[in-house]
Amino acid sequence: MIDERTARRLARRHAAERRFKLYGMASVAVALAFLVALLVTIVGKGYTAFAQTEIAVEVSFDAGPVKEGDFAGLVKSALAARFPEVTARNDKRELFGLISSGADRVLRDMVQDDPGLVGQKRVVTLLASDDVDMVVKGHVTAQSGRLTAPQAEWLASLRQTGAVSLGFNTTFFTAGDSREPELAGVGGAVVGSLFAMVVTLCLAFPLGVSTAVYLEEFAPKNRWTELIEVNINNLAAVPSIVFGLLGLALFLNFLNMPRSAPLVGGLVLTLMSLPVIIIASRAALKAVPPSIREAARGLGASRLQVVTHHVLPLAMPGILTGTIIATAHAIGETAPLLMIGMVAFIVDIPAGFLDPATVLPVQVYLWADSPERAFVERTSAAIMILLAFLAVMNLLAIVLRKKFERRW
Amino acid sequence: MNVASKPAMGQATLEDRRSAKVSARDVDVFYGAKQALKSVSIDIRPNEVTALIGPSGCGKSTFLRCLNRMNDLIETCRVAGSIWLDGEDIYTSGLDPVLLRARVGMVFQKPNPFPKTIYDNVAYGPRIHGLARSRAELDEIVMTSLEKAGLIDEVKDRLQEQGTGLSGGQQQRLCIARAIAVSPEVILMDEPCSALDPIATAKVEELIDELRQRFTIVIVTHSMQQAARVSQRTGFFHLGELVECGETEQIFTNPRHKLTQGYITGRFG
């Protein structure tokens, strides 16, 4: 039988356990709440960026302007035809401000695709300017926004005739950066990020894994290897901007590599993620049971065979997870890339590792800094794409781990 | 009791040395500053099972691991003295440890099959040593090794299953099959039954007796009964010294040394 003291003690122990579980659940709940708040804010602000206001007008493809390449002129005459009452010069300029300054490209592409269009009339949906876009999406009212009173009137008249519509914003995915929000896209940044990531992965993975294998399986344990180990651990904690400065001094100033290039960005990110990959890989190698090494050695496998046949395959899930987490971290890194000029305003989508480029987080940083109201939603949308990028990478890490996982 | 004054066993006859498969002379082993083996000399005869017994920490496993240079893997470990395999000094003759370990196989305390298929476990040794020229030859080696290890009936229909999915006793016999697949001359067994239940132990012991026909076996064991059951010769270690070595029957019925007597009668250990 249990006496009273034992019973009381037992009750206290159970209570402590319940309390501990409660704390744990509470902290998970708080963390989840923060995550949900973050996602709700970003998605709530950003989802409208995936739609874009378009205005349908009837354009007559007159031979004259087409020949001269004056497609902007076609847009202007189409608008003037739609609103014949506007005659004054200043009013006209305001009227043309409803349509994006990049709208003429659509017409040019149409004529290029189908030269038979010349001399005909077609209803074409043209990109609206960002100010119109904001009003249509309801982010600002027609009065409080940057639209002038006549502009608001014209817009209202256009909306009455059903000429204004919201379409899927392909520009946002395909275009590079632009001063005009409606023409700006993350395409350039995504490609830049991909290039930088390829460089980082191709350099950091083999270097990091071979370093870890050497230190863990081959290197003698002496003062030198100890020193190297301590240094690697310390490097993992160095602020990323310092790596940016190192890259600036080493790659740009000393080796004269091109500025703003994804190659240099990738090199800097490699420097940054190497220590993390080495530490993760060493931990994964350490976790392989020594009995496996002994078994292979006992059969007469050489050291390298023990590593390549047994230890590395068993450590691979851990190594891959570490590498992908480190690369994902590098993808989200901004500070070191600012140092090597990847913060420049770059309109073109990079075609190679040496072309000037920017990356997603830097694009977010640039847009967050822009005054136009339309860049607010685009910033959030870019963050969403960055997060999706990272989610895919983490998913990949999980899939790879599951695939290579072996139990013993 | 002064152990250093060894009785007659130390002076092995010339006959003994000539017929020995493995002979060790004055082997000292140090782990850093700590001496784990003190001047161990022993002759291990071919096609016999030699059991090494003694209390925990007496150095019997350390000695066993010297015989195929597994101690090389421990960085602080230093071996002095000489060990001959067929008259060749395994430490100084320039014999590659990789080749040595193909000639002197090892089975460990805990079954440690690779996390691969049963087939690949057995085929691994022949593969790295290039023992099979064709797929058929490799199949042949794998099947005969499994047969010799007495495992063939239990696994012949599931060679492509994971070796780690077998029971403990089967795993240990798989490890034995893996060791004999490279056709070693000597098999070292480091307490091969300590992680097994009595039935699996009985099977492994039976197997050891059969393997004696083809291989020279050195087995470290904690169980004196096991030593008595499976071995022809027994060596008793105490505090890093080989106290006594002789015919198993003689050691267990008429030990020359007081320490041996104390150990086998259970007065310490």
PDB file of N, CA and C in Angstrom, chain A residues 17 31-32 41 80 140 149 153 157 170 201 210 228 249 265 271 286 340:
ATOM      1  N   GLU A  17       4.458  17.247 -14.341  1.00  0.00           N
ATOM      2  CA  GLU A  17       4.483  16.787 -15.724  1.00  0.00           C
ATOM      3  C   GLU A  17       3.391  17.469 -16.554  1.00  0.00           C
ATOM      4  N   ALA A  31       4.006  30.279 -31.068  1.00  0.00           N
ATOM      5  CA  ALA A  31       4.804  30.258 -32.296  1.00  0.00           C
ATOM      6  C   ALA A  31       3.899  30.157 -33.518  1.00  0.00           C
ATOM      7  N   LEU A  32       2.913  29.283 -33.435  1.00  0.00           N
ATOM      8  CA  LEU A  32       1.984  29.127 -34.554  1.00  0.00           C
ATOM      9  C   LEU A  32       1.226  30.416 -34.825  1.00  0.00           C
ATOM     10  N   THR A  41      -0.676  38.511 -42.930  1.00  0.00           N
ATOM     11  CA  THR A  41      -0.312  39.866 -43.339  1.00  0.00           C
ATOM     12  C   THR A  41       0.250  39.867 -44.750  1.00  0.00           C
ATOM     13  N   ALA A  80      -7.618  59.098 -77.456  1.00  0.00           N
ATOM     14  CA  ALA A  80      -8.224  60.358 -77.901  1.00  0.00           C
ATOM     15  C   ALA A  80      -9.541  60.081 -78.619  1.00  0.00           C
ATOM     16  N   VAL A 140      -6.816  52.378 -52.796  1.00  0.00           N
ATOM     17  CA  VAL A 140      -7.067  53.800 -52.511  1.00  0.00           C
ATOM     18  C   VAL A 140      -8.385  54.154 -53.209  1.00  0.00           C
ATOM     19  N   ALA A 149      -8.879  64.823 -60.668  1.00  0.00           N
ATOM     20  CA  ALA A 149     -10.346  64.746 -60.775  1.00  0.00           C
ATOM     21  C   ALA A 149     -10.804  64.300 -62.162  1.00  0.00           C
ATOM     22  N   GLU A 153     -12.840  60.799 -63.308  1.00  0.00           N
ATOM     23  CA  GLU A 153     -14.066  60.798 -64.113  1.00  0.00           C
ATOM     24  C   GLU A 153     -13.962  59.868 -65.310  1.00  0.00           C
ATOM     25  N   SER A 157     -16.063  56.504 -66.221  1.00  0.00           N
ATOM     26  CA  SER A 157     -16.798  56.294 -67.482  1.00  0.00           C
ATOM     27  C   SER A 157     -16.346  55.011 -68.163  1.00  0.00           C
ATOM     28  N   THR A 170       0.791  38.314 -65.624  1.00  0.00           N
ATOM     29  CA  THR A 170       1.947  37.517 -66.067  1.00  0.00           C
ATOM     30  C   THR A 170       3.223  38.339 -66.018  1.00  0.00           C
ATOM     31  N   LEU A 201      25.538  25.909 -54.499  1.00  0.00           N
ATOM     32  CA  LEU A 201      25.414  24.457 -54.312  1.00  0.00           C
ATOM     33  C   LEU A 201      26.612  23.724 -54.905  1.00  0.00           C
ATOM     34  N   SER A 210      33.599  17.233 -48.487  1.00  0.00           N
ATOM     35  CA  SER A 210      34.936  16.631 -48.432  1.00  0.00           C
ATOM     36  C   SER A 210      35.702  17.135 -47.212  1.00  0.00           C
ATOM     37  N   ILE A 228      41.502  24.212 -36.468  1.00  0.00           N
ATOM     38  CA  ILE A 228      40.639  24.334 -37.650  1.00  0.00           C
ATOM     39  C   ILE A 228      39.178  24.171 -37.238  1.00  0.00           C
ATOM     40  N   ALA A 249      36.231  42.714 -51.009  1.00  0.00           N
ATOM     41  CA  ALA A 249      37.676  42.913 -51.021  1.00  0.00           C
ATOM     42  C   ALA A 249      38.358  41.869 -51.899  1.00  0.00           C
ATOM     43  N   GLY A 265      28.010  36.658 -56.310  1.00  0.00           N
ATOM     44  CA  GLY A 265      27.024  36.450 -55.242  1.00  0.00           C
ATOM     45  C   GLY A 265      27.080  35.022 -54.731  1.00  0.00           C
ATOM     46  N   LEU A 271      30.958  31.039 -49.260  1.00  0.00           N
ATOM     47  CA  LEU A 271      31.775  31.303 -48.067  1.00  0.00           C
ATOM     48  C   LEU A 271      30.908  31.262 -46.819  1.00  0.00           C
ATOM     49  N   LYS A 286      29.302  11.699 -37.738  1.00  0.00           N
ATOM     50  CA  LYS A 286      29.506  11.203 -36.372  1.00  0.00           C
ATOM     51  C   LYS A 286      28.386  10.265 -35.955  1.00  0.00           C
ATOM     52  N   ILE A 340      28.366  43.521 -52.676  1.00  0.00           N
ATOM     53  CA  ILE A 340      29.017  43.262 -53.962  1.00  0.00           C
ATOM     54  C   ILE A 340      28.185  43.797 -55.123  1.00  0.00           C
TER      55      ILE A 340
END
